[in-house]
PDB file of C-alpha atoms and ligand atoms in Angstrom:
ATOM      1  CA  UNK A   1    -168.493 219.774   0.830  1.00 91.00           C
ATOM      2  CA  UNK A   2    -168.180 219.086  -2.894  1.00 97.00           C
ATOM      3  CA  UNK A   3    -166.014 221.468  -5.074  1.00 98.00           C
ATOM      4  CA  UNK A   4    -167.478 222.295  -8.438  1.00 97.00           C
ATOM      5  CA  UNK A   5    -165.669 223.794 -11.268  1.00 98.00           C
ATOM      6  CA  UNK A   6    -167.073 225.096 -14.649  1.00 97.00           C
ATOM      7  CA  UNK A   7    -164.965 226.053 -17.530  1.00 98.00           C
ATOM      8  CA  UNK A   8    -165.146 226.514 -21.265  1.00 97.00           C
ATOM      9  CA  UNK A   9    -162.434 226.076 -23.955  1.00 97.00           C
ATOM     10  CA  UNK A  10    -162.102 226.207 -27.699  1.00 96.00           C
ATOM     11  CA  UNK A  11    -162.224 222.876 -29.503  1.00 92.00           C
ATOM     12  CA  UNK A  12    -159.063 222.647 -31.749  1.00 92.00           C
ATOM     13  CA  UNK A  13    -159.595 219.093 -33.043  1.00 85.00           C
ATOM     14  CA  UNK A  14    -159.820 219.444 -36.822  1.00 81.00           C
ATOM     15  CA  UNK A  15    -162.225 217.397 -38.855  1.00 77.00           C
ATOM     16  CA  UNK A  16    -165.976 216.794 -39.006  1.00 79.00           C
ATOM     17  CA  UNK A  17    -168.428 214.957 -36.670  1.00 78.00           C
ATOM     18  CA  UNK A  18    -166.623 211.634 -37.085  1.00 83.00           C
ATOM     19  CA  UNK A  19    -163.265 212.876 -36.007  1.00 82.00           C
ATOM     20  CA  UNK A  20    -164.814 214.649 -33.167  1.00 80.00           C
ATOM     21  CA  UNK A  21    -166.615 211.503 -31.945  1.00 81.00           C
ATOM     22  CA  UNK A  22    -163.402 209.418 -32.158  1.00 86.00           C
ATOM     23  CA  UNK A  23    -161.662 212.125 -30.259  1.00 84.00           C
ATOM     24  CA  UNK A  24    -164.401 212.316 -27.653  1.00 84.00           C
ATOM     25  CA  UNK A  25    -164.201 208.598 -27.160  1.00 87.00           C
ATOM     26  CA  UNK A  26    -160.712 208.973 -26.204  1.00 90.00           C
ATOM     27  CA  UNK A  27    -161.328 211.713 -23.846  1.00 90.00           C
ATOM     28  CA  UNK A  28    -164.247 209.912 -22.178  1.00 87.00           C
ATOM     29  CA  UNK A  29    -162.128 206.736 -21.684  1.00 89.00           C
ATOM     30  CA  UNK A  30    -159.292 208.587 -20.053  1.00 92.00           C
ATOM     31  CA  UNK A  31    -161.805 210.550 -17.890  1.00 92.00           C
ATOM     32  CA  UNK A  32    -163.590 207.403 -16.753  1.00 90.00           C
ATOM     33  CA  UNK A  33    -160.303 205.856 -15.800  1.00 93.00           C
ATOM     34  CA  UNK A  34    -158.878 208.864 -14.037  1.00 96.00           C
ATOM     35  CA  UNK A  35    -162.000 210.310 -12.613  1.00 95.00           C
ATOM     36  CA  UNK A  36    -163.148 206.890 -11.256  1.00 94.00           C
ATOM     37  CA  UNK A  37    -159.842 206.750  -9.470  1.00 96.00           C
ATOM     38  CA  UNK A  38    -160.037 210.371  -8.128  1.00 96.00           C
ATOM     39  CA  UNK A  39    -163.697 210.474  -7.176  1.00 96.00           C
ATOM     40  CA  UNK A  40    -164.505 213.088  -9.846  1.00 96.00           C
ATOM     41  CA  UNK A  41    -167.849 213.291 -11.592  1.00 95.00           C
ATOM     42  CA  UNK A  42    -169.284 215.806 -13.921  1.00 94.00           C
ATOM     43  CA  UNK A  43    -170.519 216.617 -17.480  1.00 93.00           C
ATOM     44  CA  UNK A  44    -168.947 217.685 -20.788  1.00 93.00           C
ATOM     45  CA  UNK A  45    -170.957 219.658 -23.286  1.00 92.00           C
ATOM     46  CA  UNK A  46    -169.367 220.182 -26.647  1.00 88.00           C
ATOM     47  CA  UNK A  47    -169.900 221.118 -30.326  1.00 86.00           C
ATOM     48  CA  UNK A  48    -167.458 221.776 -33.158  1.00 86.00           C
ATOM     49  CA  UNK A  49    -166.220 224.997 -31.529  1.00 90.00           C
ATOM     50  CA  UNK A  50    -166.455 224.722 -27.830  1.00 92.00           C
ATOM     51  CA  UNK A  51    -166.053 222.384 -24.839  1.00 94.00           C
ATOM     52  CA  UNK A  52    -167.886 223.291 -21.693  1.00 95.00           C
ATOM     53  CA  UNK A  53    -167.167 221.147 -18.777  1.00 96.00           C
ATOM     54  CA  UNK A  54    -168.430 220.792 -15.072  1.00 96.00           C
ATOM     55  CA  UNK A  55    -166.057 218.972 -12.712  1.00 97.00           C
ATOM     56  CA  UNK A  56    -167.045 218.014  -9.186  1.00 97.00           C
ATOM     57  CA  UNK A  57    -165.322 216.255  -6.367  1.00 97.00           C
ATOM     58  CA  UNK A  58    -162.796 216.852  -3.545  1.00 97.00           C
ATOM     59  CA  UNK A  59    -161.188 220.248  -4.075  1.00 98.00           C
ATOM     60  CA  UNK A  60    -157.649 219.066  -4.514  1.00 98.00           C
ATOM     61  CA  UNK A  61    -158.613 216.454  -6.881  1.00 98.00           C
ATOM     62  CA  UNK A  62    -160.711 218.828  -8.986  1.00 98.00           C
ATOM     63  CA  UNK A  63    -157.920 221.531  -9.096  1.00 98.00           C
ATOM     64  CA  UNK A  64    -155.249 218.676 -10.165  1.00 98.00           C
ATOM     65  CA  UNK A  65    -157.850 217.343 -12.892  1.00 98.00           C
ATOM     66  CA  UNK A  66    -158.368 220.848 -14.188  1.00 98.00           C
ATOM     67  CA  UNK A  67    -154.648 221.596 -14.388  1.00 98.00           C
ATOM     68  CA  UNK A  68    -154.052 218.394 -16.451  1.00 97.00           C
ATOM     69  CA  UNK A  69    -157.068 219.107 -18.744  1.00 98.00           C
ATOM     70  CA  UNK A  70    -155.854 222.740 -19.359  1.00 98.00           C
ATOM     71  CA  UNK A  71    -152.607 221.517 -20.651  1.00 98.00           C
ATOM     72  CA  UNK A  72    -154.259 219.262 -23.261  1.00 97.00           C
ATOM     73  CA  UNK A  73    -153.620 220.332 -26.800  1.00 94.00           C
ATOM     74  CA  UNK A  74    -156.888 219.248 -28.047  1.00 93.00           C
ATOM     75  CA  UNK A  75    -158.309 222.474 -26.813  1.00 96.00           C
ATOM     76  CA  UNK A  76    -157.046 225.958 -26.089  1.00 97.00           C
ATOM     77  CA  UNK A  77    -157.925 228.949 -24.132  1.00 97.00           C
ATOM     78  CA  UNK A  78    -159.416 227.063 -21.070  1.00 98.00           C
ATOM     79  CA  UNK A  79    -161.131 229.697 -18.998  1.00 97.00           C
ATOM     80  CA  UNK A  80    -162.689 229.058 -15.657  1.00 97.00           C
ATOM     81  CA  UNK A  81    -166.312 230.509 -15.367  1.00 96.00           C
ATOM     82  CA  UNK A  82    -166.946 229.674 -11.764  1.00 96.00           C
ATOM     83  CA  UNK A  83    -165.747 227.573  -8.850  1.00 97.00           C
ATOM     84  CA  UNK A  84    -167.979 226.946  -5.731  1.00 97.00           C
ATOM     85  CA  UNK A  85    -168.628 224.511  -3.040  1.00 97.00           C
ATOM     86  CA  UNK A  86    -172.020 222.566  -3.407  1.00 95.00           C
ATOM     87  CA  UNK A  87    -173.906 220.457  -0.915  1.00 95.00           C
ATOM     88  CA  UNK A  88    -173.938 217.331  -3.050  1.00 96.00           C
ATOM     89  CA  UNK A  89    -172.984 216.220  -6.491  1.00 95.00           C
ATOM     90  CA  UNK A  90    -175.127 217.155  -9.396  1.00 94.00           C
ATOM     91  CA  UNK A  91    -173.888 214.377 -11.747  1.00 92.00           C
ATOM     92  CA  UNK A  92    -173.335 211.492  -9.085  1.00 89.00           C
ATOM     93  CA  UNK A  93    -173.774 208.842 -11.777  1.00 81.00           C
ATOM     94  CA  UNK A  94    -171.184 210.031 -14.344  1.00 76.00           C
ATOM     95  CA  UNK A  95    -167.482 209.811 -14.159  1.00 77.00           C
ATOM     96  CA  UNK A  96    -167.836 212.014 -17.224  1.00 75.00           C
ATOM     97  CA  UNK A  97    -171.103 212.350 -18.877  1.00 75.00           C
ATOM     98  CA  UNK A  98    -170.969 213.902 -22.413  1.00 74.00           C
ATOM     99  CA  UNK A  99    -173.409 215.373 -24.855  1.00 76.00           C
ATOM    100  CA  UNK A 100    -172.359 216.578 -28.462  1.00 75.00           C
ATOM    101  CA  UNK A 101    -174.704 219.078 -29.864  1.00 84.00           C
ATOM    102  CA  UNK A 102    -176.604 217.077 -32.526  1.00 84.00           C
ATOM    103  CA  UNK A 103    -180.013 217.774 -34.082  1.00 86.00           C
ATOM    104  CA  UNK A 104    -181.646 215.279 -31.620  1.00 88.00           C
ATOM    105  CA  UNK A 105    -180.633 217.464 -28.618  1.00 90.00           C
ATOM    106  CA  UNK A 106    -181.574 220.843 -30.371  1.00 90.00           C
ATOM    107  CA  UNK A 107    -184.887 220.970 -28.316  1.00 91.00           C
ATOM    108  CA  UNK A 108    -183.087 220.837 -25.144  1.00 93.00           C
ATOM    109  CA  UNK A 109    -180.874 223.850 -26.270  1.00 92.00           C
ATOM    110  CA  UNK A 110    -183.994 225.697 -27.398  1.00 93.00           C
ATOM    111  CA  UNK A 111    -185.469 225.303 -24.045  1.00 92.00           C
ATOM    112  CA  UNK A 112    -182.511 227.147 -22.622  1.00 92.00           C
ATOM    113  CA  UNK A 113    -182.677 229.941 -25.110  1.00 90.00           C
ATOM    114  CA  UNK A 114    -179.794 228.608 -27.210  1.00 90.00           C
ATOM    115  CA  UNK A 115    -181.258 228.561 -30.692  1.00 85.00           C
ATOM    116  CA  UNK A 116    -178.272 228.993 -32.792  1.00 85.00           C
ATOM    117  CA  UNK A 117    -174.616 228.781 -31.901  1.00 86.00           C
ATOM    118  CA  UNK A 118    -173.633 228.361 -28.293  1.00 88.00           C
ATOM    119  CA  UNK A 119    -171.479 231.175 -26.948  1.00 91.00           C
ATOM    120  CA  UNK A 120    -170.147 230.097 -23.518  1.00 90.00           C
ATOM    121  CA  UNK A 121    -168.366 233.431 -22.984  1.00 89.00           C
ATOM    122  CA  UNK A 122    -171.808 234.882 -22.535  1.00 89.00           C
ATOM    123  CA  UNK A 123    -173.229 232.053 -20.570  1.00 91.00           C
ATOM    124  CA  UNK A 124    -173.472 232.157 -16.720  1.00 92.00           C
ATOM    125  CA  UNK A 125    -172.401 229.028 -14.885  1.00 92.00           C
ATOM    126  CA  UNK A 126    -175.914 228.543 -13.588  1.00 93.00           C
ATOM    127  CA  UNK A 127    -177.221 228.450 -17.124  1.00 94.00           C
ATOM    128  CA  UNK A 128    -174.472 225.963 -18.118  1.00 95.00           C
ATOM    129  CA  UNK A 129    -175.366 223.607 -15.033  1.00 95.00           C
ATOM    130  CA  UNK A 130    -179.063 223.868 -15.947  1.00 96.00           C
ATOM    131  CA  UNK A 131    -178.407 222.951 -19.550  1.00 95.00           C
ATOM    132  CA  UNK A 132    -176.161 220.094 -18.455  1.00 94.00           C
ATOM    133  CA  UNK A 133    -178.702 218.682 -15.999  1.00 94.00           C
ATOM    134  CA  UNK A 134    -181.331 218.679 -18.811  1.00 94.00           C
ATOM    135  CA  UNK A 135    -178.847 217.038 -21.183  1.00 93.00           C
ATOM    136  CA  UNK A 136    -178.191 214.414 -18.661  1.00 91.00           C
ATOM    137  CA  UNK A 137    -181.919 213.817 -18.194  1.00 91.00           C
ATOM    138  CA  UNK A 138    -182.415 213.571 -21.945  1.00 91.00           C
ATOM    139  CA  UNK A 139    -179.615 210.975 -22.168  1.00 86.00           C
ATOM    140  CA  UNK A 140    -181.162 208.987 -19.364  1.00 86.00           C
ATOM    141  CA  UNK A 141    -184.691 209.059 -20.838  1.00 88.00           C
ATOM    142  CA  UNK A 142    -183.081 207.974 -24.157  1.00 85.00           C
ATOM    143  CA  UNK A 143    -181.242 205.008 -22.609  1.00 82.00           C
ATOM    144  CA  UNK A 144    -184.385 203.881 -20.746  1.00 83.00           C
ATOM    145  CA  UNK A 145    -186.369 204.032 -23.989  1.00 78.00           C
ATOM    146  CA  UNK A 146    -183.773 202.060 -25.743  1.00 72.00           C
ATOM    147  CA  UNK A 147    -183.865 199.374 -23.099  1.00 65.00           C
ATOM    148  CA  UNK A 148    -187.673 199.311 -23.335  1.00 62.00           C
ATOM    149  CA  UNK A 149    -187.724 198.997 -27.040  1.00 57.00           C
ATOM    150  CA  UNK A 150    -185.142 196.219 -27.109  1.00 46.00           C
TER     151      UNK A 150
HETATM  152  C1  FMN B   1    -162.385 218.897 -23.229  1.00 95.67           C
HETATM  153  C2  FMN B   1    -161.544 217.937 -22.406  1.00 95.67           C
HETATM  154  C3  FMN B   1    -162.047 217.427 -21.322  1.00 95.67           C
HETATM  155  C4  FMN B   1    -161.206 216.345 -20.546  1.00 95.67           C
HETATM  156  N1  FMN B   1    -161.805 215.878 -19.476  1.00 95.67           N
HETATM  157  C5  FMN B   1    -161.100 215.068 -18.569  1.00 95.67           C
HETATM  158  C6  FMN B   1    -161.430 214.618 -17.365  1.00 95.67           C
HETATM  159  O1  FMN B   1    -162.674 214.928 -16.848  1.00 95.67           O
HETATM  160  N2  FMN B   1    -160.659 213.773 -16.584  1.00 95.67           N
HETATM  161  C7  FMN B   1    -159.544 213.276 -17.179  1.00 95.67           C
HETATM  162  O2  FMN B   1    -158.867 212.536 -16.305  1.00 95.67           O
HETATM  163  N3  FMN B   1    -159.076 213.763 -18.244  1.00 95.67           N
HETATM  164  C8  FMN B   1    -159.835 214.588 -19.068  1.00 95.67           C
HETATM  165  N4  FMN B   1    -159.294 215.068 -20.249  1.00 95.67           N
HETATM  166  C9  FMN B   1    -157.988 214.336 -20.803  1.00 95.67           C
HETATM  167  C10 FMN B   1    -156.842 215.098 -20.247  1.00 95.67           C
HETATM  168  O3  FMN B   1    -156.509 216.226 -20.810  1.00 95.67           O
HETATM  169  C11 FMN B   1    -155.654 214.193 -20.368  1.00 95.67           C
HETATM  170  O4  FMN B   1    -155.492 213.799 -21.625  1.00 95.67           O
HETATM  171  C12 FMN B   1    -155.838 212.814 -19.532  1.00 95.67           C
HETATM  172  O5  FMN B   1    -156.349 213.059 -18.347  1.00 95.67           O
HETATM  173  C13 FMN B   1    -154.651 212.098 -19.452  1.00 95.67           C
HETATM  174  O6  FMN B   1    -154.815 210.768 -18.828  1.00 95.67           O
HETATM  175  P1  FMN B   1    -153.554 209.682 -18.735  1.00 95.67           P
HETATM  176  O7  FMN B   1    -152.450 210.346 -18.138  1.00 95.67           O
HETATM  177  O8  FMN B   1    -154.287 208.718 -17.983  1.00 95.67           O
HETATM  178  O9  FMN B   1    -153.448 209.337 -20.214  1.00 95.67           O
HETATM  179  C14 FMN B   1    -159.991 215.935 -20.973  1.00 95.67           C
HETATM  180  C15 FMN B   1    -159.611 216.489 -22.165  1.00 95.67           C
HETATM  181  C16 FMN B   1    -160.235 217.523 -22.967  1.00 95.67           C
HETATM  182  C17 FMN B   1    -159.834 218.053 -24.198  1.00 95.67           C
END
């Protein structure tokens, strides 16, 4: 059984898109290193205000990873929305996939009824997982398109 944890937090990193991307690059590289070691996969959705993350893997490792993340000063108010056991990983190919909300992915948000600001406080974990899966598919299609074009 795979343990899955969904949480949200407030992004406390000051600055614009550029600072946010630099910061995210650091988070993603630490995640790839640690999550690869710990058998954790998942997806991170974020904008200027929020982080929403799905972590999946062994229960003890997911808990340990979440506890470490929760102490990170780049965000605050980490709140678990849901934990459950699932049959299989939903994000098997990502030690940590990530998608910043940009105009490019706006259509994906719109398909999920999120037209303006995302409010994770009001989102159900099933909606978050569905959004993350579509963002993952969008990223994948984009990469394949780039490969074809090059
Ligand atoms: C929103 C957010 C998500 C994060 N996700 C992960 C993660 O999935 N895995 C991870 O190891 N660290 C993650 N981190 C970073 C951890 O908080 C911490 O900085 C890192 O694990 C420390 O790694 P190190 O001890 O190898 O330097 C995240 C941080 C933030 C702010």
